[in-house]
Backbone as numpy.savetxt, mean C-alpha at the origin, in Angstrom:
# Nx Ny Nz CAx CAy CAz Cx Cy Cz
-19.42 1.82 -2.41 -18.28 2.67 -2.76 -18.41 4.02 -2.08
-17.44 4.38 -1.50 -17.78 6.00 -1.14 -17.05 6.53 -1.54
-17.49 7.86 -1.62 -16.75 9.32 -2.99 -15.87 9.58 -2.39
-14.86 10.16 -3.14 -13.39 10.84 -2.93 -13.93 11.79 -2.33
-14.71 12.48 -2.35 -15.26 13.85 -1.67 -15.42 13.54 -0.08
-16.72 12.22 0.56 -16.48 11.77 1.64 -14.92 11.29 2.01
-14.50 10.79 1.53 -12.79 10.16 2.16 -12.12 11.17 2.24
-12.04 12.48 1.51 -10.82 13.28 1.62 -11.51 14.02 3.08
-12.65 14.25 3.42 -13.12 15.16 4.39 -12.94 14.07 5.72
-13.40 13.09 5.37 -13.19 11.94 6.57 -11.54 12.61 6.90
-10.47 12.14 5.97 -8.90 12.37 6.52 -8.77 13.59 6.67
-9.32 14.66 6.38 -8.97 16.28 6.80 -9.15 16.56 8.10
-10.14 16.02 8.66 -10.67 15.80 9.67 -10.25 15.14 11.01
-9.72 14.20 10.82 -8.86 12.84 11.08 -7.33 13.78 11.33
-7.05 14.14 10.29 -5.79 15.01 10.36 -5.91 16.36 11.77
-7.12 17.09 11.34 -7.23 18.26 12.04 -7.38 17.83 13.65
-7.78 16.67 13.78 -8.11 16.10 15.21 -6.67 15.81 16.11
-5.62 15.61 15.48 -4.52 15.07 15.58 -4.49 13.59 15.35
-5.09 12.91 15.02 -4.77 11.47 14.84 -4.26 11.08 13.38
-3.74 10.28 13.24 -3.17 9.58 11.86 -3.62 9.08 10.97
-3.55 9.27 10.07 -4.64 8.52 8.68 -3.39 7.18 8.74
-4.26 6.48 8.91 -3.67 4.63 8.95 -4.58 3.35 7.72
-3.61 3.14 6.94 -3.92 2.57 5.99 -3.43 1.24 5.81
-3.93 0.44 5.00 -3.68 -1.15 5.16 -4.15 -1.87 3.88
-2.63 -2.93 3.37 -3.00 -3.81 2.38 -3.93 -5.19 2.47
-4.62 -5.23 1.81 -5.93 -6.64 1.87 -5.54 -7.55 0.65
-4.36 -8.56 1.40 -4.72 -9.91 0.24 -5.69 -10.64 0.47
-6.41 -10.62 1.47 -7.48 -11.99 1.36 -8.78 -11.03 1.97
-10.06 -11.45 2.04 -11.36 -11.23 2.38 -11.05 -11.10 4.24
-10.36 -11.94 4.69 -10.35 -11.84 6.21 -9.87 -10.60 6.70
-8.61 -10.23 5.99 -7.46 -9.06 6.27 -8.34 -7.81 6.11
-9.17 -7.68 5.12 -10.26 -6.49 4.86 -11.07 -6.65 6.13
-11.74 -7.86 6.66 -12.57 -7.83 7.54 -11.55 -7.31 8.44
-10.81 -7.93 8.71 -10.19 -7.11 9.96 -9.79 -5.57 10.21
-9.15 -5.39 8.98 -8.83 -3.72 8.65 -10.14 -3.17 9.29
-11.40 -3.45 8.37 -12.30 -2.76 9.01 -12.86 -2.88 10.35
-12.99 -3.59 11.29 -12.61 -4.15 12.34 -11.82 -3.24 13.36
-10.71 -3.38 12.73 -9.49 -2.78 13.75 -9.57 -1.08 12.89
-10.69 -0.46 12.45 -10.80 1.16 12.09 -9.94 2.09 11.34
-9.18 0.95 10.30 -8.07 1.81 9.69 -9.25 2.37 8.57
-8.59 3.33 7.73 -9.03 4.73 7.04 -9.33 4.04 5.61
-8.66 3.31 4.90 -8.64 2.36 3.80 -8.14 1.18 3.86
-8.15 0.46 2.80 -7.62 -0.77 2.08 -7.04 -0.35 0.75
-6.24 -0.92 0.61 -6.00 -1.02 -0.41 -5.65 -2.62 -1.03
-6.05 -3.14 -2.43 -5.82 -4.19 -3.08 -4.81 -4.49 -4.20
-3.71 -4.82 -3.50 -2.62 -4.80 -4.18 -2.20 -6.66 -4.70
-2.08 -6.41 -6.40 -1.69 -8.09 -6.85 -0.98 -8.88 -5.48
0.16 -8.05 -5.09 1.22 -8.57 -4.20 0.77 -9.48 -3.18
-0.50 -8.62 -2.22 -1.17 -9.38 -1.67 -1.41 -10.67 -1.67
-1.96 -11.11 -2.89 -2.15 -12.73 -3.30 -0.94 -13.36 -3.26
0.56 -12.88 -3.73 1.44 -13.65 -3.41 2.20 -13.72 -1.99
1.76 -12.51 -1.15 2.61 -12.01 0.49 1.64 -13.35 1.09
0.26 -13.86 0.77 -0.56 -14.22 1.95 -0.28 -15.49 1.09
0.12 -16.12 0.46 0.47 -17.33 -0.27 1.75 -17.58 0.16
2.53 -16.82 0.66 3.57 -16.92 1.17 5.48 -17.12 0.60
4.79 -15.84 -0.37 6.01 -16.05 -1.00 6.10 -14.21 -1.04
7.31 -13.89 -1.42 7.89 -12.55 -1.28 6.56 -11.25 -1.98
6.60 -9.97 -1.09 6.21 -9.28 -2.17 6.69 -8.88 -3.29
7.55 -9.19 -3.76 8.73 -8.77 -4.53 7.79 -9.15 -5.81
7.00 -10.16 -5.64 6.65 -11.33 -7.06 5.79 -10.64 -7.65
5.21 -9.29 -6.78 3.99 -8.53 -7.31 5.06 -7.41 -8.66
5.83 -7.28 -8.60 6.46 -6.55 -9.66 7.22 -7.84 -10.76
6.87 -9.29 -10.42 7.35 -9.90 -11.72 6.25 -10.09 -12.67
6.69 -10.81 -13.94 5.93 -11.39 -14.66 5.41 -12.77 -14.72
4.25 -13.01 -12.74 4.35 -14.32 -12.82 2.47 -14.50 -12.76
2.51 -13.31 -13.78 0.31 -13.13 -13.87 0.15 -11.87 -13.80
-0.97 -11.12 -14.64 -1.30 -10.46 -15.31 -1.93 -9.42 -13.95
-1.13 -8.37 -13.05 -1.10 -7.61 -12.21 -2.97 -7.07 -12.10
-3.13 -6.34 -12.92 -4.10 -6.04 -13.19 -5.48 -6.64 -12.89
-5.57 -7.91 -13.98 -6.75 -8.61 -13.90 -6.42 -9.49 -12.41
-5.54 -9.81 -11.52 -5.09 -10.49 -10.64 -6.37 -9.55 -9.80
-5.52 -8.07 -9.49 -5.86 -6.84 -8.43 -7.79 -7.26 -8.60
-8.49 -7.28 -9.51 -10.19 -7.38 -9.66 -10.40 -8.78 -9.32
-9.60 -10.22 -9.54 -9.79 -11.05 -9.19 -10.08 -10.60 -7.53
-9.30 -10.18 -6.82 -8.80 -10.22 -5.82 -10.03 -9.14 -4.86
-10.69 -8.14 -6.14 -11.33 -6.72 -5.46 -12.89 -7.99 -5.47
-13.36 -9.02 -6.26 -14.15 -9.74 -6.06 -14.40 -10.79 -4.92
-13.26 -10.55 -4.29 -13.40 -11.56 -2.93 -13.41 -10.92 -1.65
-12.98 -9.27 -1.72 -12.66 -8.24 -1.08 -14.05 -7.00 -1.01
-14.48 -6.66 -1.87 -15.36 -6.01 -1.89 -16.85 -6.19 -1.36
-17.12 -7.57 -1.11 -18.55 -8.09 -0.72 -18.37 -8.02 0.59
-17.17 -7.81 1.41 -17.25 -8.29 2.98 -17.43 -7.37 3.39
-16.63 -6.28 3.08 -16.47 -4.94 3.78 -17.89 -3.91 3.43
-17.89 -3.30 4.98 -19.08 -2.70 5.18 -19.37 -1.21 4.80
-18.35 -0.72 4.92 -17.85 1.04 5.18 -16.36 1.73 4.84
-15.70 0.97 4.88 -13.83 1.26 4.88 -13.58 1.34 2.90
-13.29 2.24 2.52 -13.06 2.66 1.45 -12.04 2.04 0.67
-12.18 1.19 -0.13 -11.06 0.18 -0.87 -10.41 0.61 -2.16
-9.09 0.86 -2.09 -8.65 1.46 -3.40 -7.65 -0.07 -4.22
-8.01 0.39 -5.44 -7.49 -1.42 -6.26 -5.53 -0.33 -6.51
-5.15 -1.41 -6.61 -3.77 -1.05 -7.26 -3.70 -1.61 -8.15
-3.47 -0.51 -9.08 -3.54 -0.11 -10.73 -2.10 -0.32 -11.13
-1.36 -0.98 -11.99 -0.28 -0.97 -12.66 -0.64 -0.21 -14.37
-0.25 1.42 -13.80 -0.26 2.17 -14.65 0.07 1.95 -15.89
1.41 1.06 -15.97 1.92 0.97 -17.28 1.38 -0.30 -18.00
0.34 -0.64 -17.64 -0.25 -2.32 -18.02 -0.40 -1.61 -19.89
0.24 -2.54 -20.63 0.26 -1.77 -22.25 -0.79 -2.52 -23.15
-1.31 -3.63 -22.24 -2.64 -4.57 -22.43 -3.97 -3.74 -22.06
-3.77 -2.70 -21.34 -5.29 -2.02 -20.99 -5.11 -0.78 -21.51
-6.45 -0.64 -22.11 -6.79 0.94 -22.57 -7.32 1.80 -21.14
-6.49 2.50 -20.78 -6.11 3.15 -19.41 -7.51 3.39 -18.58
-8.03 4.53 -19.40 -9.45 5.42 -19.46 -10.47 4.41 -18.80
-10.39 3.34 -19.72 -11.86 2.49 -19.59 -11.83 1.82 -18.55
-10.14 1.11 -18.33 -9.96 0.41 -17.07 -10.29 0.94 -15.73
-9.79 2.11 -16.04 -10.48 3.00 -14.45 -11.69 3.16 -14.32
-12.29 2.99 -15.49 -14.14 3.38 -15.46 -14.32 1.90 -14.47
-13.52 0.79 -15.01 -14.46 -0.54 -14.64 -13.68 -0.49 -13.36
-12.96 -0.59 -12.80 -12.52 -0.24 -11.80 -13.53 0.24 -10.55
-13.94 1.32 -11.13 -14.72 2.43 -10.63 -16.09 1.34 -10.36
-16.30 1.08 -11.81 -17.70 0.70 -11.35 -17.79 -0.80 -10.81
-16.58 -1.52 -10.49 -16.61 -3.17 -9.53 -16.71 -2.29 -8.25
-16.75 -1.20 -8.01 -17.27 -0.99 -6.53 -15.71 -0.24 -5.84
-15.02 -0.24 -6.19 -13.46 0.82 -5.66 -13.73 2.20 -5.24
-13.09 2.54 -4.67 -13.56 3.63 -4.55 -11.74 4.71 -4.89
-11.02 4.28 -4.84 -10.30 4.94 -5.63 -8.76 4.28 -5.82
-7.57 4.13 -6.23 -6.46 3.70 -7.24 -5.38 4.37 -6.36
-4.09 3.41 -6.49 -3.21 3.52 -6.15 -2.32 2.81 -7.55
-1.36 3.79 -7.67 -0.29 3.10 -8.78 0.69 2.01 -8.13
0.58 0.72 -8.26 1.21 -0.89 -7.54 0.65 -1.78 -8.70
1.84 -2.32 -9.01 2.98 -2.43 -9.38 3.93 -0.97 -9.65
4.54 -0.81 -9.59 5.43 0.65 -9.54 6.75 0.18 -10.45
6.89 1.31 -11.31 8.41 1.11 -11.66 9.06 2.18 -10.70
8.99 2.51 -9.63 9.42 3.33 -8.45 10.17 2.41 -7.74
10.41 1.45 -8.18 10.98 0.22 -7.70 12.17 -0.29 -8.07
12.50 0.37 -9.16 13.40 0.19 -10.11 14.08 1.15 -10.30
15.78 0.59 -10.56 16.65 1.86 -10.56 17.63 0.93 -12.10
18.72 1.40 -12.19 19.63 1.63 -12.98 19.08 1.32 -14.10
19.89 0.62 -15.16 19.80 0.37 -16.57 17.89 -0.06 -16.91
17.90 -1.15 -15.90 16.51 -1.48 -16.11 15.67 -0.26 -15.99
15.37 0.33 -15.06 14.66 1.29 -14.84 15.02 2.18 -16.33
16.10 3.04 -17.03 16.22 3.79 -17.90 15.54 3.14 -19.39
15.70 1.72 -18.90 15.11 0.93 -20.42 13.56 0.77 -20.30
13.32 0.97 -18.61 11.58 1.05 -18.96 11.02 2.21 -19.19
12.23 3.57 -18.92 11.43 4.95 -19.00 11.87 4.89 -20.86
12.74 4.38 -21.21 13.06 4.68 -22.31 11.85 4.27 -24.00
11.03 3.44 -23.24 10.51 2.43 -24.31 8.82 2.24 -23.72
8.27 3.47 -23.49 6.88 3.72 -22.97 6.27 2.78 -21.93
7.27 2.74 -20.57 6.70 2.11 -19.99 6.86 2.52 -18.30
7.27 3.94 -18.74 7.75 4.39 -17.49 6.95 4.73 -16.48
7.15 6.00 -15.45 7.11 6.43 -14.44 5.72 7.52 -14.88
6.02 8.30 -15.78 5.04 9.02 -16.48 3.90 8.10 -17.04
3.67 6.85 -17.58 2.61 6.45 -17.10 1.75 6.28 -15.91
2.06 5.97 -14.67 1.38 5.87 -13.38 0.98 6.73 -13.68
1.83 8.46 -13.42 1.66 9.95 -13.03 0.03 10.05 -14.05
0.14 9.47 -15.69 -0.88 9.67 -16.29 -2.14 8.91 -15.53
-1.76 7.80 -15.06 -3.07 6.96 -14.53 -3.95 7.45 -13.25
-3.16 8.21 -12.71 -2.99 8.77 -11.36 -4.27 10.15 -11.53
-3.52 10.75 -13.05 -4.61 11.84 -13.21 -5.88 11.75 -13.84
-6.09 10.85 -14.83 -6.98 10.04 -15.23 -8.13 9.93 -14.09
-7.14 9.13 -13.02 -8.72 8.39 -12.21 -8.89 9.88 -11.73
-7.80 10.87 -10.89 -8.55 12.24 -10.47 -9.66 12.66 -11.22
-9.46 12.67 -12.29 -10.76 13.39 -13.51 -11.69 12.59 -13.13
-11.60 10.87 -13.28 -13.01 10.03 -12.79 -13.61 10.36 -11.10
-13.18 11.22 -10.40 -13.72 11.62 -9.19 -12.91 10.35 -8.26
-11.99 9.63 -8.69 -11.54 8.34 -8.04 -10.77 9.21 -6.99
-10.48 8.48 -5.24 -10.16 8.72 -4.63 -8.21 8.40 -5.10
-7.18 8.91 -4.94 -6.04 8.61 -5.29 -5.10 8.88 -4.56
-3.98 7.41 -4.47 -3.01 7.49 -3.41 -2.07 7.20 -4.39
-0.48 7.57 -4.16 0.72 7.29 -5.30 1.98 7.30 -4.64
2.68 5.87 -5.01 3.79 5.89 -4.32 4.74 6.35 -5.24
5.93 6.70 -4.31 7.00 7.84 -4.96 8.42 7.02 -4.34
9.18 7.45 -5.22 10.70 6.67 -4.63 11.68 7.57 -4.51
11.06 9.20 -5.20 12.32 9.99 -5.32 11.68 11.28 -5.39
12.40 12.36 -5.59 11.92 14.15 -5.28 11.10 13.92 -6.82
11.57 13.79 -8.29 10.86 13.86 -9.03 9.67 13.44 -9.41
9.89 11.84 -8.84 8.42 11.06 -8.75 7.23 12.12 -7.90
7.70 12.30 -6.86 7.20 13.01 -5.52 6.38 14.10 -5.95
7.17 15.01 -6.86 6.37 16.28 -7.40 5.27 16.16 -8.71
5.96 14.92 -9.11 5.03 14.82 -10.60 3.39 14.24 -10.39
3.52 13.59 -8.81 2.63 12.79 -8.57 1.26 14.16 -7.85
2.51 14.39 -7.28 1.27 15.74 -6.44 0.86 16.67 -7.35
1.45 17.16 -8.81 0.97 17.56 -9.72 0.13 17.02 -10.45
0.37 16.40 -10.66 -0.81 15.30 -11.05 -2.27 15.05 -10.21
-2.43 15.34 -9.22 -3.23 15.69 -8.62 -3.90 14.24 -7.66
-3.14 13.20 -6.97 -2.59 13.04 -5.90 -3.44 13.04 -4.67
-4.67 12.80 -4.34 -5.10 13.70 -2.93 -3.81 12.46 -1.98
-2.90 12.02 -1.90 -1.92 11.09 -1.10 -0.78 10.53 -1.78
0.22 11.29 -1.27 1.73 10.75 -1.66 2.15 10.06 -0.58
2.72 9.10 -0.86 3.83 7.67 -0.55 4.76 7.48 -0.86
5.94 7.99 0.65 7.20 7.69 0.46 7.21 6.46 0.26
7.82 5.90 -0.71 8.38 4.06 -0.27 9.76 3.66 -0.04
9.45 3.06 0.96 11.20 2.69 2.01 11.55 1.67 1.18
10.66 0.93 0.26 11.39 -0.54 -0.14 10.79 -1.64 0.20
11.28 -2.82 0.63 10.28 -4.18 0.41 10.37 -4.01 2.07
9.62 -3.84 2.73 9.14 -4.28 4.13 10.03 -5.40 4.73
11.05 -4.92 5.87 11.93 -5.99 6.66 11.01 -6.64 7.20
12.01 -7.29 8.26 10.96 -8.62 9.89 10.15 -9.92 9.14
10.42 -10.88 9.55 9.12 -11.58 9.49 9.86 -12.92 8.36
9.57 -14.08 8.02 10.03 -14.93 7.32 10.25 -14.94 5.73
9.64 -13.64 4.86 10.08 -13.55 4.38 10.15 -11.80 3.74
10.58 -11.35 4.87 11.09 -9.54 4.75 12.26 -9.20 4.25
12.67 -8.00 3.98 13.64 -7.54 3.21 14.80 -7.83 4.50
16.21 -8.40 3.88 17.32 -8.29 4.39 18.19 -7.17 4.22
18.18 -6.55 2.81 18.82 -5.30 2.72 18.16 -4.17 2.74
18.08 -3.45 3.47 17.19 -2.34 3.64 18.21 -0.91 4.22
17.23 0.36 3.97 17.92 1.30 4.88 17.60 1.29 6.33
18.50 1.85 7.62 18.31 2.09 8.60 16.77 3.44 9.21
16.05 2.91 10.05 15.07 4.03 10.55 15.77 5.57 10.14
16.77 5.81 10.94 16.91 7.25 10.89 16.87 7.71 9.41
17.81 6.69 8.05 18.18 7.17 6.97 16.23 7.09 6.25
15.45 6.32 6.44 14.43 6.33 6.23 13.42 7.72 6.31
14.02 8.48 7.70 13.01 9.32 8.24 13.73 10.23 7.11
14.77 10.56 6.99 15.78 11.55 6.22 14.68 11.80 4.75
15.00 10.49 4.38 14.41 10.51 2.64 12.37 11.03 2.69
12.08 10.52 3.75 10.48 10.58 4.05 10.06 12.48 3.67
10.94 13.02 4.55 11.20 14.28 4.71 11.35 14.64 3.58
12.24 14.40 2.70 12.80 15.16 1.71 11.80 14.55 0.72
11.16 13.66 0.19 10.02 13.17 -0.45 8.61 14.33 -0.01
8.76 13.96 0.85 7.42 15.18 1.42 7.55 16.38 1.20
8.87 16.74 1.26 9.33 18.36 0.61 8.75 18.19 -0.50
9.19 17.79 -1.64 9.38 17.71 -3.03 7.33 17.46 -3.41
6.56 16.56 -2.51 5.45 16.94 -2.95 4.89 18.00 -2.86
4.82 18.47 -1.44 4.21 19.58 -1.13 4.59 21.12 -1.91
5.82 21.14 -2.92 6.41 22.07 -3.71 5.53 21.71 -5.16
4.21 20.76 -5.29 3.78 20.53 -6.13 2.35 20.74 -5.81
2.04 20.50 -4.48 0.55 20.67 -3.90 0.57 21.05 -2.70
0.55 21.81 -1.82 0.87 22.49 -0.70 0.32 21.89 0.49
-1.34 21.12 -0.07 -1.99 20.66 0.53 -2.25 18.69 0.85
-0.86 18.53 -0.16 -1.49 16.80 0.09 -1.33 16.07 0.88
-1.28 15.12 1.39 -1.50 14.09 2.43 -0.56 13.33 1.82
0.47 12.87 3.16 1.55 12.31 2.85 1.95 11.24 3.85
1.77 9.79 3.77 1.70 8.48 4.19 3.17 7.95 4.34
3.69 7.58 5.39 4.73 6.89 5.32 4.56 5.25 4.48
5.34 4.74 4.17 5.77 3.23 4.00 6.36 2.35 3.72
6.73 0.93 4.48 7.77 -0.14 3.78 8.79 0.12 4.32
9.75 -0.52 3.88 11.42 -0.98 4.51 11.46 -1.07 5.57
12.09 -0.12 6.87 11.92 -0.45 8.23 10.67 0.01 8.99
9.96 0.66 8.48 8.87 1.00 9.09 7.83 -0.42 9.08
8.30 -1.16 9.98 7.75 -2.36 9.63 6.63 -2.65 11.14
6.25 -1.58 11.75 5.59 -2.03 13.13 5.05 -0.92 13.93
3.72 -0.84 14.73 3.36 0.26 15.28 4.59 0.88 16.16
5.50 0.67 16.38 6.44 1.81 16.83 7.31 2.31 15.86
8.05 1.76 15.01 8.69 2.49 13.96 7.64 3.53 13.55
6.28 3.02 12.78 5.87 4.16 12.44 5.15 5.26 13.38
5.03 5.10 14.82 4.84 6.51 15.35 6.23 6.93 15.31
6.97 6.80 15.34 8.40 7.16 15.25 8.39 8.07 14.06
8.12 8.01 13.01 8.47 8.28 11.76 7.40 9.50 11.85
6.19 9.54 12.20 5.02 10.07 12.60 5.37 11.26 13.65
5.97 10.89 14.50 6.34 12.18 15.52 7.23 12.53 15.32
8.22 12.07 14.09 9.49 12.94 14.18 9.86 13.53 13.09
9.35 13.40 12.35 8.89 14.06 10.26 8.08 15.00 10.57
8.16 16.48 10.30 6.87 16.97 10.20 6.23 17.00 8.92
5.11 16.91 9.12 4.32 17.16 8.01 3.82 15.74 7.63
3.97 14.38 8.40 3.64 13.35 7.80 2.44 12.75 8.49
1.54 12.44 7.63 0.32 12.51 8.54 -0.42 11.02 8.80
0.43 9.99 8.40 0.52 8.47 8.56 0.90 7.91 7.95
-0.02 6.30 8.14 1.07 5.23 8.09 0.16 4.58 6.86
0.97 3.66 5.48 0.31 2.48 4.84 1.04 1.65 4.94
0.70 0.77 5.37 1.39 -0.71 5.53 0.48 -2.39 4.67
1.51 -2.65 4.30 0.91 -4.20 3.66 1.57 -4.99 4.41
2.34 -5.88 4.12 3.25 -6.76 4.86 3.16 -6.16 6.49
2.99 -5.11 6.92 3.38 -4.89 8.43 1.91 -4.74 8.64
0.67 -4.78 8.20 -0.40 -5.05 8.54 -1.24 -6.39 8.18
-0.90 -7.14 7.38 -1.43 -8.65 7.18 -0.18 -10.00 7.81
0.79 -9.83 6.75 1.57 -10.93 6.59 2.27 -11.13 8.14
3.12 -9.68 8.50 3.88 -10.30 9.98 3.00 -10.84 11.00
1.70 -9.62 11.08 0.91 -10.20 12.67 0.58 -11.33 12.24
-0.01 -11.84 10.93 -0.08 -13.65 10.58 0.74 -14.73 11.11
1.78 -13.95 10.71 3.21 -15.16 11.20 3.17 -15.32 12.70
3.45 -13.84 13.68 3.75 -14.01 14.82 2.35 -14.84 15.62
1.24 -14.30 15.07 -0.21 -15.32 15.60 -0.08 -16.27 15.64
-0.11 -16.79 13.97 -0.30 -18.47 14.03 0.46 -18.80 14.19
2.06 -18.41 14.60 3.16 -19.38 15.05 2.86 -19.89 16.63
2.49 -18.49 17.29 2.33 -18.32 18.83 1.21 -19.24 19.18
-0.04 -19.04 18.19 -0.94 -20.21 18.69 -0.74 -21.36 18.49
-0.16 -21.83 17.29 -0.06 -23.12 16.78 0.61 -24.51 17.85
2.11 -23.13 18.26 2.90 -23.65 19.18 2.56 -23.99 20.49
1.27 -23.35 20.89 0.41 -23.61 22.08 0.59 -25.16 22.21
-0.16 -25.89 20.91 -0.83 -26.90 20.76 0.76 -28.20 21.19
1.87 -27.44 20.42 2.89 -28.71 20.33 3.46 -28.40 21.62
2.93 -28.15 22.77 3.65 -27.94 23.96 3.03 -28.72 24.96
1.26 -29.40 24.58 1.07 -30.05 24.65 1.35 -31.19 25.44
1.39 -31.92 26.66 1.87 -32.89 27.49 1.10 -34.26 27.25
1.74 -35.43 26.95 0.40 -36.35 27.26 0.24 -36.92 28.84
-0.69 -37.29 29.27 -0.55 -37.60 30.64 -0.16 -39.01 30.70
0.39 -39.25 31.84 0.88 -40.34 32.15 -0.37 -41.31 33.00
-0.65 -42.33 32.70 -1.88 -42.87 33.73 -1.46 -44.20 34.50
-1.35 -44.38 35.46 -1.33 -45.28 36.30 -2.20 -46.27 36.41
-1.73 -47.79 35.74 -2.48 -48.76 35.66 -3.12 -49.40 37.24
-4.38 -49.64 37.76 -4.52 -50.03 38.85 -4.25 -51.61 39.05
């Protein structure tokens, strides 16, 4: 496990150099090997994972189809033994009303994490539903509580945001990484069809990043999801936002390069000729 103290100086650093703090979701033991591999800054272990690399939507990580939580440690047990150095944060579904908050982050802490991201998100959720989950203790202000919780446990902490209020409550909360989220990640066989356009993306990124930094002057602020689905969207988003100092990607760091690989290799094979032989 390494301390929030090493990781935040690693990315200050990283930042001050000019390069990008680049982050990446791990559904399976390979995807971690590779993250670390290919030198991104974290992992993170999100339920979703198990269903994106199973091959069904991330979407399923915000249903009720298994217990988010105990899924995320299933998942930090197949994940945590491979990796050598790259700092793994579990995604915590703040509002889990089955866990006593406090303790969960202790065990958390001590399976070897090194720090929490709030995933499952009700940041995900808008109209009636959304007002009936803030309405009936299951809201948004839980994460924000879980968020500060692990800060007190010395846990390293990243938090996605969907809006200016989320945005500020999170960096008050004390946050060392806010996360715009664009939405369910387009491209790929099974990516978002309705999404916003890049430019309207960069718009909201901006104005999300306002709204934290009016809460912490100093935090670190990650693009992710919807169209930012590929190393050029997000230098895009990266050189043209100020103040945004990278990229987290799940689906645009496991699931698409999966698809476009094993389609490209697979298809090698069915192209395949048999030879013709000439009987003597």
């Amino acid at each position: 496990m390494t301390s929030r103290t090493e990781i935040m100086a690693r990315l200050r650093s990283k930042i001050a150099s000019g390069h990008p703090i680049i982050g990446g979701g791990a559904g399976t033991g390979l995807s971690a090997k590779c993250s670390e591999a290919a030198g991104l800054d974290f992992i993170v272990v999100y339920n979703s994972g198990r269903y994106r690399m199973a091959g069904r939507s991330s979407m399923a990580g915000l249903m009720p189809y298994g217990d988010a939580n105990q899924i995320m440690m299933d998942m930090g047990a197949e994940i945590l033994p491979v990796v050598d150095h790259i700092p793994v944060v579990a995604g915590v579904c703040g509002t889990d009303p089955f866990r006593l908050m406090p303790k969960f982050l202790r065990d958390v802490k001590d399976a070897g994490f090194s720090g929490v991201q709030n995933y499952p998100t009700v940041a995900l959720f808008d109209g009636i539903i959304r007002a009936n989950l803030e309405e009936t203790g299951l809201g948004f202000y839980k994460e924000a509580e879980m968020i500060h919780e692990a800060h007190d446990l010395d846990l390293f902490t990243c938090a996605y945001v969907a809006n200016d209020d989320e945005a500020l409550m999170m960096a008050e909360a004390g946050a060392d990484v806010v996360v715009p989220h664009m939405g369910l990640t387009t491209a790929g066989m099974i990516g978002a069809k309705t999404a916003m356009t890049l430019d309207e993306a960069k718009t909201k990124v901006d104005a999300l990043a306002s709204a934290a930094r009016a809460g912490n002057p100093d935090v670190i602020i990650v693009a992710h999801g919807g169209p930012i689905y590929s190393p050029d969207e997000a230098a895009e988003v990266i050189g043209s936002v100020p103040g945004v100092h990278g990229f987290l990607g799940a689906s645009s760091m496991e699931r698409l390069p999966t698809e476009v690989a094993m389609v490209e290799h697979m298809s090698k094979y069915t192209r395949i000729s048999l030879p013709t032989f000439t009987r003597q």
